[in-house]
XYZ file of C-alpha atoms in Angstrom:
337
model
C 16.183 1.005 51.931
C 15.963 1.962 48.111
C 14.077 5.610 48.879
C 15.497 9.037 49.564
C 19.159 10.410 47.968
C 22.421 10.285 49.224
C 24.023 13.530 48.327
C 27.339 13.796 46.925
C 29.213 16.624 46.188
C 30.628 17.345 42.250
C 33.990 17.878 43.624
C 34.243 13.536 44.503
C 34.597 13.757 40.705
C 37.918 15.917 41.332
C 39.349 13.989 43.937
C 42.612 11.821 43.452
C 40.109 8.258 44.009
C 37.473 8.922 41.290
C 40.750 10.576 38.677
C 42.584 6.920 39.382
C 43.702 5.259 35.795
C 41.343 2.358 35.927
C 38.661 0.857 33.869
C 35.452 1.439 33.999
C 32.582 -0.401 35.671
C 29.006 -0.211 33.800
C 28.366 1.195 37.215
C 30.913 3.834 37.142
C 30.497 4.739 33.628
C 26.726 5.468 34.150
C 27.363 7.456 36.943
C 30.120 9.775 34.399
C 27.505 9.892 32.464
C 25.231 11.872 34.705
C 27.798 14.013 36.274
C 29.301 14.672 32.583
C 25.947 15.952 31.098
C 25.403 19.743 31.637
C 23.936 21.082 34.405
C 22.872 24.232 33.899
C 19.647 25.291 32.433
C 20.485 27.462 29.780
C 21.555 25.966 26.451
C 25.425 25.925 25.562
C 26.972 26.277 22.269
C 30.508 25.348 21.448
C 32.600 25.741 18.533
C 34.301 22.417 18.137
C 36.662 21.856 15.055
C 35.061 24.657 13.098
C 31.509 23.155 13.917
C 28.588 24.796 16.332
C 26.893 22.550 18.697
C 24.754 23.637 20.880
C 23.394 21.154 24.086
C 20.878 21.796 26.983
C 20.133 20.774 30.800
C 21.005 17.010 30.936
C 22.736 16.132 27.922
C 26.522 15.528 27.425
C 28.019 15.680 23.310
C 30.474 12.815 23.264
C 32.096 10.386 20.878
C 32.561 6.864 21.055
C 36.253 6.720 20.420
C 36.475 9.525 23.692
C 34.373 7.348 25.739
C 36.436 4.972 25.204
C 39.420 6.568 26.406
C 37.943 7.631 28.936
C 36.671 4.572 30.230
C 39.239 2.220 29.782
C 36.539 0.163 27.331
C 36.961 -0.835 23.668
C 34.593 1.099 21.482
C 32.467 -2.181 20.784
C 31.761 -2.314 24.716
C 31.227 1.401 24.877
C 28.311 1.211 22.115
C 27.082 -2.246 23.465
C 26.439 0.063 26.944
C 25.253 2.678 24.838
C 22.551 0.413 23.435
C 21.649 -1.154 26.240
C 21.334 2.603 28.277
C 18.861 2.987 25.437
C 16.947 -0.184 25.355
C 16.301 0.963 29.429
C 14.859 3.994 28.594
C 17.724 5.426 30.153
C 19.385 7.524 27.926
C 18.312 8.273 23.727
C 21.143 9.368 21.239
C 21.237 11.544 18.495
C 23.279 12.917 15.513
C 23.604 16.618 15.587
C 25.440 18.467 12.932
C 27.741 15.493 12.737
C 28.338 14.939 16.709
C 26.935 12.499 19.268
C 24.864 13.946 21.689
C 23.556 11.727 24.656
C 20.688 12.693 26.597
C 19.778 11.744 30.089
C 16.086 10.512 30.171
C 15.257 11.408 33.969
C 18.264 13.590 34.228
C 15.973 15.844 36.929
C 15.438 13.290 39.548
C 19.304 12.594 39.198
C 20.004 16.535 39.459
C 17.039 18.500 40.287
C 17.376 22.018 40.860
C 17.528 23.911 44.075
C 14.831 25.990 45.375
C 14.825 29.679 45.073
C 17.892 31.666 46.926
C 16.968 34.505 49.352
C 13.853 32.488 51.079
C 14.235 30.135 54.100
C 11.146 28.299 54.008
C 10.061 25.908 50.784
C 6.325 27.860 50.425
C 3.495 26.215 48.084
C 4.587 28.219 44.821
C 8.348 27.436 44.865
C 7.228 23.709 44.937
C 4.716 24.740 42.074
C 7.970 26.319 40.173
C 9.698 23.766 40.645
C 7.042 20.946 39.292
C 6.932 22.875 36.514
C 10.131 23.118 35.706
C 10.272 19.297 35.922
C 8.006 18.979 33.387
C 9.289 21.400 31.292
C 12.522 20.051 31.163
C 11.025 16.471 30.648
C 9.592 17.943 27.245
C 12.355 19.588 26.185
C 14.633 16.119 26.217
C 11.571 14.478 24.295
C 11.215 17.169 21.845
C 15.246 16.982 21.534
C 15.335 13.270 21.406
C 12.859 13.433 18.492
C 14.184 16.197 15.880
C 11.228 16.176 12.968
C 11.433 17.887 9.325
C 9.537 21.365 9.482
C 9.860 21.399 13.500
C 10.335 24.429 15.222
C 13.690 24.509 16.284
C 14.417 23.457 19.664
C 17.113 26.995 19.724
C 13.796 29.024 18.691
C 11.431 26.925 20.998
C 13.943 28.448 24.125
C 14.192 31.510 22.877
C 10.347 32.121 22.475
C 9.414 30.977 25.755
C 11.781 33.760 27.661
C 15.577 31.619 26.920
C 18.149 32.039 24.733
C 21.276 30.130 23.680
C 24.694 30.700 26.034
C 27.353 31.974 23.992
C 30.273 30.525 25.466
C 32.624 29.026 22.570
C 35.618 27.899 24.853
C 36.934 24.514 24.391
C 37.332 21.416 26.347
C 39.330 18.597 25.969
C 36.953 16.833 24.596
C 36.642 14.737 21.269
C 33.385 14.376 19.285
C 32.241 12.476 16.724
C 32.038 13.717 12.819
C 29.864 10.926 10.664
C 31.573 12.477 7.437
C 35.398 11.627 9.107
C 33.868 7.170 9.506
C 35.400 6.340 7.014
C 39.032 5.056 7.142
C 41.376 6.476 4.148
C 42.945 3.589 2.529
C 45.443 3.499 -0.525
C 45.043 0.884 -3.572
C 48.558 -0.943 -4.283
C 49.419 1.821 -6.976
C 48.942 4.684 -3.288
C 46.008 6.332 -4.788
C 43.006 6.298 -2.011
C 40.509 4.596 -2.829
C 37.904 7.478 -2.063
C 39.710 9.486 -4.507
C 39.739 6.858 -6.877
C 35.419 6.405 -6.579
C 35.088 9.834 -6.626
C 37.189 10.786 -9.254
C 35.717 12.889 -12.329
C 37.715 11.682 -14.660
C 35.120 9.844 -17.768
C 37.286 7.258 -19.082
C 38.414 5.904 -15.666
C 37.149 3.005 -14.634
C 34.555 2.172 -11.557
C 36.448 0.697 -8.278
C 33.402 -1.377 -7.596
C 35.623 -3.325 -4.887
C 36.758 0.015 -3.297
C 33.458 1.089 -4.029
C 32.166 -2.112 -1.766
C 34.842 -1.214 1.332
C 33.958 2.083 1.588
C 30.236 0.665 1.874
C 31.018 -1.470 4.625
C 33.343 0.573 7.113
C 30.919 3.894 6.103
C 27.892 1.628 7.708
C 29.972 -0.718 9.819
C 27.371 -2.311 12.837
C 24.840 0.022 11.096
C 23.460 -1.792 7.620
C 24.255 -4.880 6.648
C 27.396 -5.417 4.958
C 27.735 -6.828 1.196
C 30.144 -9.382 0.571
C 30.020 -9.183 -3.567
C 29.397 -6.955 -6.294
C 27.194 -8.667 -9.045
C 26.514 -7.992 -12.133
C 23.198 -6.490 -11.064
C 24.654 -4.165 -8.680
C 27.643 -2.981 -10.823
C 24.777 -1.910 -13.120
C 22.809 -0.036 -10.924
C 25.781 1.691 -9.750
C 27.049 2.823 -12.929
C 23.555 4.122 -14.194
C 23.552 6.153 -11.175
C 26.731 7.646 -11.263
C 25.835 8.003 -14.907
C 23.544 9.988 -13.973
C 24.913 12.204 -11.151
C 28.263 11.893 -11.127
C 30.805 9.741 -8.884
C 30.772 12.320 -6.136
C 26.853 11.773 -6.182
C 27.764 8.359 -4.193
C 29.720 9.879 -1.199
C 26.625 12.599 -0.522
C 24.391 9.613 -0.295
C 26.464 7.492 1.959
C 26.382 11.091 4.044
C 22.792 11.848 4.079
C 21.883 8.370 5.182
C 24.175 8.396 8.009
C 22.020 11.786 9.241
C 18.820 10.210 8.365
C 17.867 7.777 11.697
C 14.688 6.521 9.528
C 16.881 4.816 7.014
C 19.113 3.513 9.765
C 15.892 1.790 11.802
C 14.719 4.456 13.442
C 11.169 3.716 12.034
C 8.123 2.083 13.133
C 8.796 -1.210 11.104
C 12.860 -1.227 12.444
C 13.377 -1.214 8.732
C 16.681 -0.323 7.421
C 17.765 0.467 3.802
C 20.320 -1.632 2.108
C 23.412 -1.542 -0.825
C 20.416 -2.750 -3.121
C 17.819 -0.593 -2.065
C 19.959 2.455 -2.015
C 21.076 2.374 -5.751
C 17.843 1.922 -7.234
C 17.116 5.086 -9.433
C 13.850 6.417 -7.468
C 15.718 5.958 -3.807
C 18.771 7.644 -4.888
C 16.811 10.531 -6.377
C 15.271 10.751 -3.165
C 17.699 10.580 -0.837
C 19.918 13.277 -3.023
C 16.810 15.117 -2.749
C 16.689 15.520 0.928
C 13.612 13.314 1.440
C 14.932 11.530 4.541
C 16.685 13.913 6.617
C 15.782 14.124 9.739
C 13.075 11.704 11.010
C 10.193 10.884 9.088
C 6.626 10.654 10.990
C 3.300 9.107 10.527
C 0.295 11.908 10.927
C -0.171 10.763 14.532
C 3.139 11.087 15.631
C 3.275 14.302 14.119
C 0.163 15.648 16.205
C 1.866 13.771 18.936
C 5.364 15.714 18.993
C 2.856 19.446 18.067
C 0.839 18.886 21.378
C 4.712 18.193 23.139
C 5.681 21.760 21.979
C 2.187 23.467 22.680
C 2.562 21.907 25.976
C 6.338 23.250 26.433
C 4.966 26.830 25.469
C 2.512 26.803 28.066
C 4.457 25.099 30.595
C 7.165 28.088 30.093
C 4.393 30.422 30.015
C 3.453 29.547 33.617
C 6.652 29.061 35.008
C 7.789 32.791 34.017
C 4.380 34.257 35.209
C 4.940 31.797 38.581
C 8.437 33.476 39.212
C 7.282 36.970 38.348
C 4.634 36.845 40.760
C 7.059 35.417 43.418
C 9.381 38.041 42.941
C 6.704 40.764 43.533
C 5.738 39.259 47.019
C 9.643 38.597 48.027
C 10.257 42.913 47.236
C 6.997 43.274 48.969
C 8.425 41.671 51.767
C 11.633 43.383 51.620
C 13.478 39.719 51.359
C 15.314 40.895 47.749
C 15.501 44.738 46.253
């Protein structure tokens, strides 16, 4: 029989068998994965190396490299299962303020929540609460797994339909990732790094263009595709634009595409930019210029995501007028004070 749920208790994931140094199976690692993502259905926000993250009801923050650990798994297995979690509609993953943070997909039927305390019997408006809360929660991890340019957000969205943001900053042994800490530092045979040496300020020092074309290809390792040459035409194009703004101009590009998901596929066409595409004077205007941060949508998908947070709204509407009115008839009855 595939139907019904076995229930299992959070503390199996304290017990001596599940703690065992082991590795992994895709099995057991999906099944971390749900009982690591947050429970609770207030937001959380964490101060984590000087940073602020904040995560809801089914999502978990979580690097690659602690995964990894924690699994027993190289990191090229852990984002192979990563990808194909996503490719199942099974989890999405985004970058927030520099972290990983995965999100569950159907994270209520895994963990849904119980039923009001202080009532014995399941009545026709707890189930209606309940629904609702489903479906509430099932918009919130669309709207989170979809962050826009000039959204509402998702820490407002809470707070204006009756939530606001936990304030518990104590930290966990946990590691996340930081997309500006990628990239390896490496020393040129005379020990001066070779990020230092492209970002130098110094006029009459030469370009690096083979540093220059490293720190390209570990900063978008198994994200763009890597170069294997600088030519004449690209040396060009790089020095007009650093000509132009300035070596340090380079690094603040490499870091705004790593936020941007549309230049790294996320897009309708699965386009991604490329070395060539990036150093041509209009793109690299643009991308200095914040034109691709976040995720860029077509008019459609924009109405698409506004009718998702109208619909949140008014699902949070109903759920706070559903309890209110429960309340009243539980004091009526003398079942709470």
């Amino acid at each position: 029989m595939d139907e019904g749920f076995l229930r299992l208790s959070r503390r199996f994931f304290s017990n001596e068998m599940w703690n065992e140094a082991r590795t992994f199976s895709s099995c057991e690692a999906w099944l971390d994965l749900i009982q690591s993502a947050r429970f609770e259905a207030t937001p959380r926000k964490e101060s984590i190396g000087g940073r602020e993250i904040s995560y809801s009801r089914g999502q978990y923050p979580a690097s690659i490299r602690f995964l990894s650990q924690r699994w027993k798994w190289s990191e090229k297995k852990v984002r192979s299962f990563l990808v194909h979690l996503r490719k199942k509609g099974m989890i999405t993953v985004e970058c927030n303020q520099g972290m990983n943070l995965i999100t569950l997909c159907k994270y209520e039927e895994y963990n849904p929540m119980g039923t009001t305390k202080g009532t014995s019997k399941d009545t026709g408006i707890e189930k209606e609460i309940n629904e609702l809360r489903h479906e509430w929660a099932q918009l919130r991890a669309q709207l989170g797994a979809q962050p826009m340019n000039n959204n509402l957000p998702q820490s407002e969205l809470l707070q204006k339909s009756g939530h606001t943001e936990g304030t518990n900053t104590k930290k966990e042994e946990r590691e996340y990732i930081d997309i500006s800490l990628h990239q390896k530092k490496e020393n040129t045979p005379d020990g001066v790094s070779k990020k230092a040496k492209l970002s130098s300020p110094s006029p009459s020092e030469k370009i690096d263009y083979s540093g220059l074309m490293e720190y390209y290809n570990t900063t978008f390792k198994d994200r763009l595709q890597q170069i294997r040459s600088m030519t004449d035409v690209r040396k060009k194009a790089v020095k007009a634009r650093i000509a132009q703004y300035g070596k340090e101009s380079v690094r603040s590009v490499f870091n705004l595409i790593l936020q941007s998901p549309f230049l790294l596929g996320a897009n309708d066409r699965n386009w991604k930019c490329d070395f060539d595409w990036i150093f041509k004077q209009a793109n690299f205007t643009k991308i200095l210029e914040g034109n691709y941060n976040g995720t860029r949508l077509s008019k459609n998908q924009q109405d698409s995501e506004q009718r998702k947070r109208d619909s949140v709204l008014a699902v949070a509407t109903t759920v706070r007028e559903a309890a209110a009115k429960k309340r009243k008839e539980l004091e009526a009855e003398g079942v709470i004070e």
